[in-house]
XYZ file of C-alpha atoms in Angstrom:
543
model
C 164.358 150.921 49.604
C 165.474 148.686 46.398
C 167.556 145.881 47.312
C 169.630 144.049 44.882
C 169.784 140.682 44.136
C 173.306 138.876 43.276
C 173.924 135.994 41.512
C 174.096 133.319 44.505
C 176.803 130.830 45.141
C 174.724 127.875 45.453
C 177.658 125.385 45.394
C 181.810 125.571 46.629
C 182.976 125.396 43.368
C 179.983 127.778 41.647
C 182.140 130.290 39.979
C 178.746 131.168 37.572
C 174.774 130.449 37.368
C 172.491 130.063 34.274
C 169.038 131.160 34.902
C 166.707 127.917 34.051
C 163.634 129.528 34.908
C 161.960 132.937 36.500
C 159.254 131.885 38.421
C 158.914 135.260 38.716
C 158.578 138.366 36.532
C 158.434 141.943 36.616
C 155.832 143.431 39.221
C 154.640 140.624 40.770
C 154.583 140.905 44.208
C 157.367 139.078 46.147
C 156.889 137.777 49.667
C 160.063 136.396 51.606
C 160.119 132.840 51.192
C 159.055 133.103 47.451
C 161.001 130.851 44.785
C 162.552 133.636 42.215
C 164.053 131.823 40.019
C 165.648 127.742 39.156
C 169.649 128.397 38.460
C 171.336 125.703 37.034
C 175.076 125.331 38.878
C 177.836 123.261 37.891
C 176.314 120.673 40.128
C 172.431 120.778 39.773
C 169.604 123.033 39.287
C 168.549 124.694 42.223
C 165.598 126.641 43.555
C 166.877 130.061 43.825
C 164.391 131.908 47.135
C 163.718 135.541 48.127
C 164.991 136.787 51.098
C 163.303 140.121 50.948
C 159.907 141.198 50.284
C 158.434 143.718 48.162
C 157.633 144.108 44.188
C 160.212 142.850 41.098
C 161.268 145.997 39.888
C 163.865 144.627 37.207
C 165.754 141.156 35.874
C 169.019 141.535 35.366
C 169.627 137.857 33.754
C 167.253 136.349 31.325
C 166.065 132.688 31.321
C 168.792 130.835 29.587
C 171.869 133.414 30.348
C 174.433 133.241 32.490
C 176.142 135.181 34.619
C 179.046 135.267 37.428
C 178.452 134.678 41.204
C 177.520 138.165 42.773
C 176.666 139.878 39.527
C 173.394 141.428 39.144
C 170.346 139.005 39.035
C 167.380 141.351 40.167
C 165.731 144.110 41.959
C 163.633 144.471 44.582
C 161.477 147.294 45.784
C 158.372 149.166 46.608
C 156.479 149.473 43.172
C 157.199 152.212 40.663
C 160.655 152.716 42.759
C 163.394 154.351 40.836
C 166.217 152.115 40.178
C 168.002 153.824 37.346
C 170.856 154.784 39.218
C 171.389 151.186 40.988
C 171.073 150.489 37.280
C 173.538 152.948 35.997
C 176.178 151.510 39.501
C 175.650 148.217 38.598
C 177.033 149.057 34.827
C 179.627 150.807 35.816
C 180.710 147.714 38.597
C 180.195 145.265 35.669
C 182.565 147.207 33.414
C 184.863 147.966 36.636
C 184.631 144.134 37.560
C 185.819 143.319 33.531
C 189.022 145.370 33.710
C 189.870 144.018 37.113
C 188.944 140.531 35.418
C 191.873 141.077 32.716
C 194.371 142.888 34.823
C 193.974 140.155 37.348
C 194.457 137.398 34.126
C 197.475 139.307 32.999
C 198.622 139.172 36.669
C 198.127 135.668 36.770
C 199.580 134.452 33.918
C 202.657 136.463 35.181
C 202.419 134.624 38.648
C 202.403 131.347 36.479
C 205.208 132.575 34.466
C 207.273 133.039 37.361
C 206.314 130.332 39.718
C 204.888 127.037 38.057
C 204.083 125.827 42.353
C 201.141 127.557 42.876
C 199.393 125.711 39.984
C 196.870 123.197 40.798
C 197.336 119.634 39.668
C 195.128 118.204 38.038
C 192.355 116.396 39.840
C 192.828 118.651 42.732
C 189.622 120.317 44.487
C 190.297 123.396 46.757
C 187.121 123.616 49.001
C 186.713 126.571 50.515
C 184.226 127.435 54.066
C 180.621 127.728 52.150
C 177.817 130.398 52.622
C 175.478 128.071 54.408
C 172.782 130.711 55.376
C 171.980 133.852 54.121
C 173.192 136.103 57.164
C 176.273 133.741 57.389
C 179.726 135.603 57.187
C 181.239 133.866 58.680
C 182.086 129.304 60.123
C 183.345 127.541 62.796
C 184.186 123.784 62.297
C 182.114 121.897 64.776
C 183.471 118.265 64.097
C 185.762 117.125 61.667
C 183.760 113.479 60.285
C 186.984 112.947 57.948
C 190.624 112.736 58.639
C 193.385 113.725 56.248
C 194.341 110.796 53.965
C 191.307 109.513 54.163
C 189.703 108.519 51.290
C 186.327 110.815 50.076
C 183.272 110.139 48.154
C 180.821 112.436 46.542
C 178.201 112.598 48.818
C 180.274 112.042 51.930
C 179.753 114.395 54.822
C 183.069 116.173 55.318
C 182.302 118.122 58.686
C 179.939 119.930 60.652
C 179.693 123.276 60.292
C 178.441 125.905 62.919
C 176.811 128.970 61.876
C 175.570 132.049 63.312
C 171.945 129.915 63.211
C 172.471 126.301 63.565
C 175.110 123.616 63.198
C 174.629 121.944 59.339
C 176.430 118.948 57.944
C 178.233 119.568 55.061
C 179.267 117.254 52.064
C 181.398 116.664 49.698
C 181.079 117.575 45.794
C 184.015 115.806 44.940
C 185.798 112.194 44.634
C 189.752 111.908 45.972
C 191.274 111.994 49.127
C 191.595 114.525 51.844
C 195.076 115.623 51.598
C 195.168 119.153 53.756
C 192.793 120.479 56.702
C 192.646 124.191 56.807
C 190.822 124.700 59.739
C 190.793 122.703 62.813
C 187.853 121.822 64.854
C 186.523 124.888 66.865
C 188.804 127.115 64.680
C 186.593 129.667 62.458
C 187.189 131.366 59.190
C 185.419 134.099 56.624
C 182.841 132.893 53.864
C 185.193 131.237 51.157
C 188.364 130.752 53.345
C 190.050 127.568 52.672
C 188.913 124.873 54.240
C 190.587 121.656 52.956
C 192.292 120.116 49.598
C 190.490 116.721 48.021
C 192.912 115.474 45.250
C 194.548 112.124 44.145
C 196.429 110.191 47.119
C 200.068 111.402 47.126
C 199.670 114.829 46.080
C 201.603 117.508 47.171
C 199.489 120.877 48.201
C 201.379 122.387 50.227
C 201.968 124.877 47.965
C 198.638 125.552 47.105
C 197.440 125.697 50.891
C 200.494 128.319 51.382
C 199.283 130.788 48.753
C 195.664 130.165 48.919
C 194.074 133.450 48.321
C 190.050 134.313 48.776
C 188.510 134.719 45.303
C 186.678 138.078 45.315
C 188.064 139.407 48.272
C 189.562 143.209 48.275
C 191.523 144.767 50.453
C 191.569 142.014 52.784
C 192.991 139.685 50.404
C 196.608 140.448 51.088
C 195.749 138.747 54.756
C 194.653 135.664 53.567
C 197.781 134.311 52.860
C 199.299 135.458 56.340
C 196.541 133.142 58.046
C 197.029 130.263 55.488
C 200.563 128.929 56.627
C 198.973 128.922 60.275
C 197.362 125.588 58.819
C 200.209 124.276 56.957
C 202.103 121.016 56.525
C 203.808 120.999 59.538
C 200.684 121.180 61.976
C 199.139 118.842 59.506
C 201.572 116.540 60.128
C 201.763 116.930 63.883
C 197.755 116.172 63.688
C 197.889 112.877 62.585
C 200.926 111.922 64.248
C 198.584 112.687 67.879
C 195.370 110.767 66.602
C 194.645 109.256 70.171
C 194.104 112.837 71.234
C 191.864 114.037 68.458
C 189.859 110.847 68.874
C 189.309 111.205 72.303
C 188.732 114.996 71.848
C 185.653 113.430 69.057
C 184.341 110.963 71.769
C 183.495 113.455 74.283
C 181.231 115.369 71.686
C 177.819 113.235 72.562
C 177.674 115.115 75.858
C 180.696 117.983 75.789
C 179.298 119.643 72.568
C 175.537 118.553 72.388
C 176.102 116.792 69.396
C 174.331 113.304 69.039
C 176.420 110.891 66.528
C 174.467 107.820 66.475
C 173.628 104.489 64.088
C 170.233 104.355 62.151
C 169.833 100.852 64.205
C 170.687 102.169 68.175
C 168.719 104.920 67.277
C 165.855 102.860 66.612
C 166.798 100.873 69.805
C 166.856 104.096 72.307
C 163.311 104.977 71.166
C 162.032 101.416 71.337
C 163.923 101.033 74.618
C 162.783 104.581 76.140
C 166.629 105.706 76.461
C 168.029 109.150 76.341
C 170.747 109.078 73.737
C 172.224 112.214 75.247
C 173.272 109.527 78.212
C 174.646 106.996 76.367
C 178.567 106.945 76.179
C 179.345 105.913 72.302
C 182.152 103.193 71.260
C 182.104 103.722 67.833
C 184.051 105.576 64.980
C 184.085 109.230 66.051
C 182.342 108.463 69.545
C 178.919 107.259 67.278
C 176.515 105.139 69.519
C 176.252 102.012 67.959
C 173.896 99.092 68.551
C 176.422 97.450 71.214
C 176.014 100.782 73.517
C 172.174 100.538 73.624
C 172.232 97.242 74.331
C 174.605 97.531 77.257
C 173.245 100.820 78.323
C 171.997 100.812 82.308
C 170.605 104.323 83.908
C 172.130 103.321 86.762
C 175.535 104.160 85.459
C 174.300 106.537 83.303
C 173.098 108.926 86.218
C 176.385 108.392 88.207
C 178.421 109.455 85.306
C 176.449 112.587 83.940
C 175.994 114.155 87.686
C 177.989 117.289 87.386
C 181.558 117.115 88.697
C 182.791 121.105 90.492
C 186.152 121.783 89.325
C 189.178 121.271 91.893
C 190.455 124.522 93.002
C 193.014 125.319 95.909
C 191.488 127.564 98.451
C 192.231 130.183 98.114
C 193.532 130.422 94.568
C 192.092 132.495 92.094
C 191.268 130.153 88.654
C 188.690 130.456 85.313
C 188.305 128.734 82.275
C 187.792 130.573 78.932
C 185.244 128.976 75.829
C 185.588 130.682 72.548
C 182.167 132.293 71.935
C 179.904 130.321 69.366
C 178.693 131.825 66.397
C 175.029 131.191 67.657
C 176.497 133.378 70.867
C 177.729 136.059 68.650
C 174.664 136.565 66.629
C 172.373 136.026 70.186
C 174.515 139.091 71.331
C 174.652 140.724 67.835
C 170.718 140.928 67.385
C 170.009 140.761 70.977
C 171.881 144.057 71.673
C 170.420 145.476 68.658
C 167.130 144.965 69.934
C 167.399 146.528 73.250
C 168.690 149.743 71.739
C 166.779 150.009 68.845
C 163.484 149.352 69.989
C 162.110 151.518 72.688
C 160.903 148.947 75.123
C 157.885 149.311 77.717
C 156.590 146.321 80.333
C 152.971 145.412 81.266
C 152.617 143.332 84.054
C 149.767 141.086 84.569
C 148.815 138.115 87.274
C 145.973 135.867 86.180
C 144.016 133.628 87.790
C 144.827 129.941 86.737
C 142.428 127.327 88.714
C 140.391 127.191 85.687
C 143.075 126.032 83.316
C 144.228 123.744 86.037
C 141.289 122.011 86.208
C 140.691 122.113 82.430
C 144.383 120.602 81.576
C 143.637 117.930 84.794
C 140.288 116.959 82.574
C 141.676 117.337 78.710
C 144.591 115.118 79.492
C 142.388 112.434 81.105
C 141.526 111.632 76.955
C 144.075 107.938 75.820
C 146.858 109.260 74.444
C 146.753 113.320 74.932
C 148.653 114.950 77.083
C 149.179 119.124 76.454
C 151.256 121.313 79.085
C 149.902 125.083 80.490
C 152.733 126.283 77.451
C 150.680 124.912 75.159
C 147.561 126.048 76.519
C 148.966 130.184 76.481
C 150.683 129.405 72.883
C 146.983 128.757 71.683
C 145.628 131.838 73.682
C 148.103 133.839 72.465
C 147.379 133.023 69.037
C 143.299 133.667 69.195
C 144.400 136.887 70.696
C 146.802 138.067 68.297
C 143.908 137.881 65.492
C 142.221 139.944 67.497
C 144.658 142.385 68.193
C 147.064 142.578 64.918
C 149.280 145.626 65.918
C 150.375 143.582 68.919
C 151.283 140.783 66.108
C 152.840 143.507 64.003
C 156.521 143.960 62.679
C 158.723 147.117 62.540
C 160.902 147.501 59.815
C 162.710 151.362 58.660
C 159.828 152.716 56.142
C 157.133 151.013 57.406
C 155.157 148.526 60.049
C 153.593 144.944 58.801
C 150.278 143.935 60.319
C 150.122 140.165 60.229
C 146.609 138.523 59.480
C 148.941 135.199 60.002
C 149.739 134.040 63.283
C 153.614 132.224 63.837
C 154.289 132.186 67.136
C 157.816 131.731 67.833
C 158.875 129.499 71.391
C 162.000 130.303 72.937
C 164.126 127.068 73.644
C 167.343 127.004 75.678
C 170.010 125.006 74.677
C 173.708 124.620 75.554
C 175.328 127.650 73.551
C 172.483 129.967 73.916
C 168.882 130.323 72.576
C 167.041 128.943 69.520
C 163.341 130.160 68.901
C 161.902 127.829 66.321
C 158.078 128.911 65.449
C 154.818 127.440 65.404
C 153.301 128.771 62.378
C 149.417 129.182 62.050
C 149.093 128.685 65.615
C 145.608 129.718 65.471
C 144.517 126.976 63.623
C 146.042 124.677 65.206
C 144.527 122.445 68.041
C 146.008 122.080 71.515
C 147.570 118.225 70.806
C 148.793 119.717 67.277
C 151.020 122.579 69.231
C 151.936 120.141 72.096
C 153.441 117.926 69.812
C 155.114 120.828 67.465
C 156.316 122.270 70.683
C 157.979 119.031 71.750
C 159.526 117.996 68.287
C 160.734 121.200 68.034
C 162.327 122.035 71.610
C 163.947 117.818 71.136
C 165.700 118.878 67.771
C 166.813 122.401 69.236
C 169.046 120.645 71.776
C 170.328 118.631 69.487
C 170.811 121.550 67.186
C 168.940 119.384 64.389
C 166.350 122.899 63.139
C 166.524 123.447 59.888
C 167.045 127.284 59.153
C 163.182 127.590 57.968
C 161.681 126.059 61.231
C 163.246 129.327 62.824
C 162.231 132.054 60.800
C 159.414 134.090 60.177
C 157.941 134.425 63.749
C 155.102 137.322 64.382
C 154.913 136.933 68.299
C 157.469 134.966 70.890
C 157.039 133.284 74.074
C 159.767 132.910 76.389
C 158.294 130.516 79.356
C 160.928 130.151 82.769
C 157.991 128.798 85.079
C 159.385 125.542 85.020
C 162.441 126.803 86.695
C 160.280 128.373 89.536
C 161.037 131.644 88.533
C 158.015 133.614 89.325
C 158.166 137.044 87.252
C 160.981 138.383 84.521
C 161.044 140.353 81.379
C 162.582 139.474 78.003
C 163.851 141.306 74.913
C 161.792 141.808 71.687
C 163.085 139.145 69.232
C 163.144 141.808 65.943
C 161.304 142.189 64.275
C 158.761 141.776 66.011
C 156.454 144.203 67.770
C 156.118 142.134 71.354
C 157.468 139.101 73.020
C 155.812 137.335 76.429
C 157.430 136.552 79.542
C 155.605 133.174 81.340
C 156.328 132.691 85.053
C 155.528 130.392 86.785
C 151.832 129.000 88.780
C 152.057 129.884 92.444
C 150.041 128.681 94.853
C 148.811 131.536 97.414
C 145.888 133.107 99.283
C 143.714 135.199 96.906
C 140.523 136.926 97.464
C 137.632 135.721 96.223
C 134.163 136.838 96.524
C 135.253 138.943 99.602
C 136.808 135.686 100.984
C 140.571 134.904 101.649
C 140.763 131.322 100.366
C 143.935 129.268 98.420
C 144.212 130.093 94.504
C 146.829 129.205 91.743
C 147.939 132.690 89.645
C 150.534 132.832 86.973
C 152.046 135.946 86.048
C 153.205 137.489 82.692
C 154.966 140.290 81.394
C 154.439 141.540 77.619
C 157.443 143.357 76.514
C 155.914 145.698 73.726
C 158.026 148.087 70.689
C 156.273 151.156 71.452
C 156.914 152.747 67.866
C 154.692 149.582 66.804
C 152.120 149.005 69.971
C 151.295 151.705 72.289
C 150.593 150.563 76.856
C 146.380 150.582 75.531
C 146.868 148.668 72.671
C 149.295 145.997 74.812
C 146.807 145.908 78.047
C 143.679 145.306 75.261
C 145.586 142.479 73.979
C 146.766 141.441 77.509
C 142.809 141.352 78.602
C 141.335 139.102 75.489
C 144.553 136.800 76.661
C 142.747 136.741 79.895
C 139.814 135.816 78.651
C 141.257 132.607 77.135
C 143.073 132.049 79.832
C 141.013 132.121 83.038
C 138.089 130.982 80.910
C 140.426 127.884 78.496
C 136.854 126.358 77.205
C 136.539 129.551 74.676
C 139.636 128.327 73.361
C 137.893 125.114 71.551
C 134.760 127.464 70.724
């Protein structure tokens, strides 16, 4: 099915884009990922990406023209696709959209006639919540890393943004001083809600913050202004006048929140030094570890403080604490949900034998300076198996199923509000050190919710591993959409037969949740012996 392509805001304050450059043109093949086009902003020329895959059916805006945010830019399809009548709609909106455009000026200019309040002053920036993924609808403000009156430079990082994939810094476009907050930390708002006023020191905006009103928005627009004067002067006012609470609130975010906020220099301490920054209490501006806390930093102290405190309850008295769900919770139990009862799910169960790869791990990591885990040893078997066995490393999508001849395998990380999977692409060709260390770099910067949105997409295959928690056997849900995900328990030791012989083994099991519109129980136990293979036998792997 066609999908169209809009015109995307690249920028808060991109109202229109000029197309620079198609790097693309009409029926070449697109693959997700692919750069479509350069669109030159009122900031900067920007690489413009595909987020769908399939052949360029049509261009709606020519190198050199420009065109309005969410207008037409392309179409993408299956090739020879009829798109005359997205065509023919997308006319008709553009004509629709340019009578709204001048009964909405005429409106305006009525609004100014009658009320001169609402106009913005000049030098004033309205910045509104930005689009900071492409599945993002909507943003919670993580941390606040500028107070109002304070004063702002282009460049400056305004706040911390949490969306439905990962918490991103964002920064100012503009020079001034932050005169309103719309939102307040942990509050969240729609795509292009108002989210603070930059302007010349002394301005009033109350005004404008009181009859802010999302650009583009429908029906819902009439509700924007009811949620507006939530935010307004008076609570602004109360905010600064209670800055010991807000900066204590900020302190507690190196452990409370996950966040890390800490000084190019102590950072470069803590790894010299071997310390855990997620210990170390910061003194700085915001609760930032500076140079002072490394350098007074003692384990000792640090272990009594971070043990886990119970909460005090009465016996006898009922109590609970509510937390606003995260965005990454919402999409977890968004997609999650939409797995399980979309995709018919079936369970093979398999034990292996795992004194082998014991021994073989024991004798690899006796090399200087290599050290790779049993995760790391079933990423890589998984991988060789997969090319082997490409309907297990398939995807399901509505009109048809992708076999991959590429191998990404993505590894499930916990973290505080939920799950992150960030992938190991080519995993195949990759040796065990190479996927150790990917493994580890990645699983660090997932706790610390440093992934960038590309290190998480575009998985073929997951692992989910819980053996290091002891638990012994579970099953997990297919991360869409892909065809299979693997479930890693963890190495038991046990009597096992052996050449008619009861004598002490090591077995692992593992459970391959499998899609069965995509992989039917042979295909998955096929797949589940050429793992075994690799596994029981781990010197194939480096054949």
């Amino acid at each position: 099915m066609a999908e169209i392509i809009n015109m995307p805001r690249l920028s808060d304050t991109m109202e229109e884009g000029t197309v620079a450059a198609w790097l693309k043109k009409v029926g070449d093949k697109i693959e997700e990922g692919d750069i479509l086009a350069e669109i030159e902003t009122d900031k900067a020329t920007m690489e413009f990406e595909s987020f769908h895959e399939g052949t360029l059916l049509h261009i709606g805006v020519h190198e050199g023209e420009t065109t309005k945010v969410d207008q037409l830019l392309a179409i993408i399809g299956e090739e020879g696709e009829d798109i005359s009548g997205l065509l023919n709609g997308s006319q008709e909106e553009a004509t629709q959209d340019a009578t709204e455009d001048k009964s909405e000026e005429t409106a305006s200019n009525n609004e100014e006639a009658a009320s001169e309040e609402q106009a913005i002053p000049e030098g004033v920036t309205v910045v509104t919540m930005p689009r900071l993924s492409d599945t993002m609808e909507e943003g919670t403000v993580a941390t606040w890393l500028k107070k109002v009156g304070d004063v702002v430079e282009e460049g400056d990082i305004l706040a911390e943004i949490e969306t439905d994939k990962a918490t991103m810094e964002f920064e100012s476009f503009q020079s001034g001083t932050l005169l309103y907050i719309g939102l307040e930390e942990g509050d969240s708002a729609k795509v292009d809600a108002l989210l603070a006023i930059i302007g010349p020191e002394g301005t009033d905006v109350s005004g404008i913050a009181k009859n802010f009103k999302v650009v583009g928005s429908d029906t819902k627009t009439d509700d924007k202004p009811k949620e507006a004067p939530k935010k307004d002067a008076p609570k602004q006012e109360a905010k600064q006048d209670n800055k010991p609470a807000t900066t204590a609130q900020v302190e507690t975010s190196n452990t409370s929140t996950g966040r890390i906020f800490v000084s190019p220099l102590a950072k470069k301490m803590a790894e010299e030094k071997g310390i855990t920054l997620s210990l170390v209490k910061g003194s700085g501006e915001n609760g930032r570890i500076v140079k002072r806390d490394i350098e007074n930093f003692t384990p000792a102290a640090a272990a009594q403080s971070s043990a886990p405190v119970a909460k005090f309850v009465a016996s006898g008295q009922e109590d609970f604490d509510e937390k606003p769900n995260s965005q990454m919770r919402k999409a977890i139990a968004k997609n999650l949900a939409k797995s399980k009862f979309s995709a018919p799910h079936y369970y093979l169960n398999v034990e292996f034998d795992m004194d082998n790869a014991m021994a073989f791990r024991a004798q690899y990591n006796s090399i200087p300076d290599v050290k790779i885990s049993f995760n790391d040893m079933i990423v890589k078997a998984c991988a060789l198996a997969l090319r082997q066995h490409p309907q297990v490393n398939s995807q399901w999508f509505d009109d048809k199923m992708r076999l991959n001849n590429h191998v990404h395998i993505g590894v499930a990380v916990a973290v505080e509000d939920g799950l992150l999977v960030p992938v190991v692409k080519f995993a195949n060709e990759q040796s065990l050190p190479q996927i150790g260390a990917a493994v580890k770099d990645f699983a660090g910067r997932a706790r610390n919710k440093k992934l960038s949105l590309d290190e998480m997409e575009g998985s073929t295959f997951t692992i989910s591993n819980l053996g290091m928690f002891g638990i012994e056997s579970f099953t997990s849900i297919i991360n869409q959409p892909n065809s299979a995900i693997l479930s890693v328990g963890a190495i038991v030791q046990k009597p096992v037969v052996k050449n008619g012989q009861v004598v002490p083994g090591n077995t692992m099991k593992l459970t391959l949740a499998c899609d069965h519109r995509t992989v039917d129980g042979a295909t998955g136990a096929q797949f589940l012996q050429t793992l075994k293979g690799y596994i029981e036998n781990p010197v194939t792997m480096l054949v």
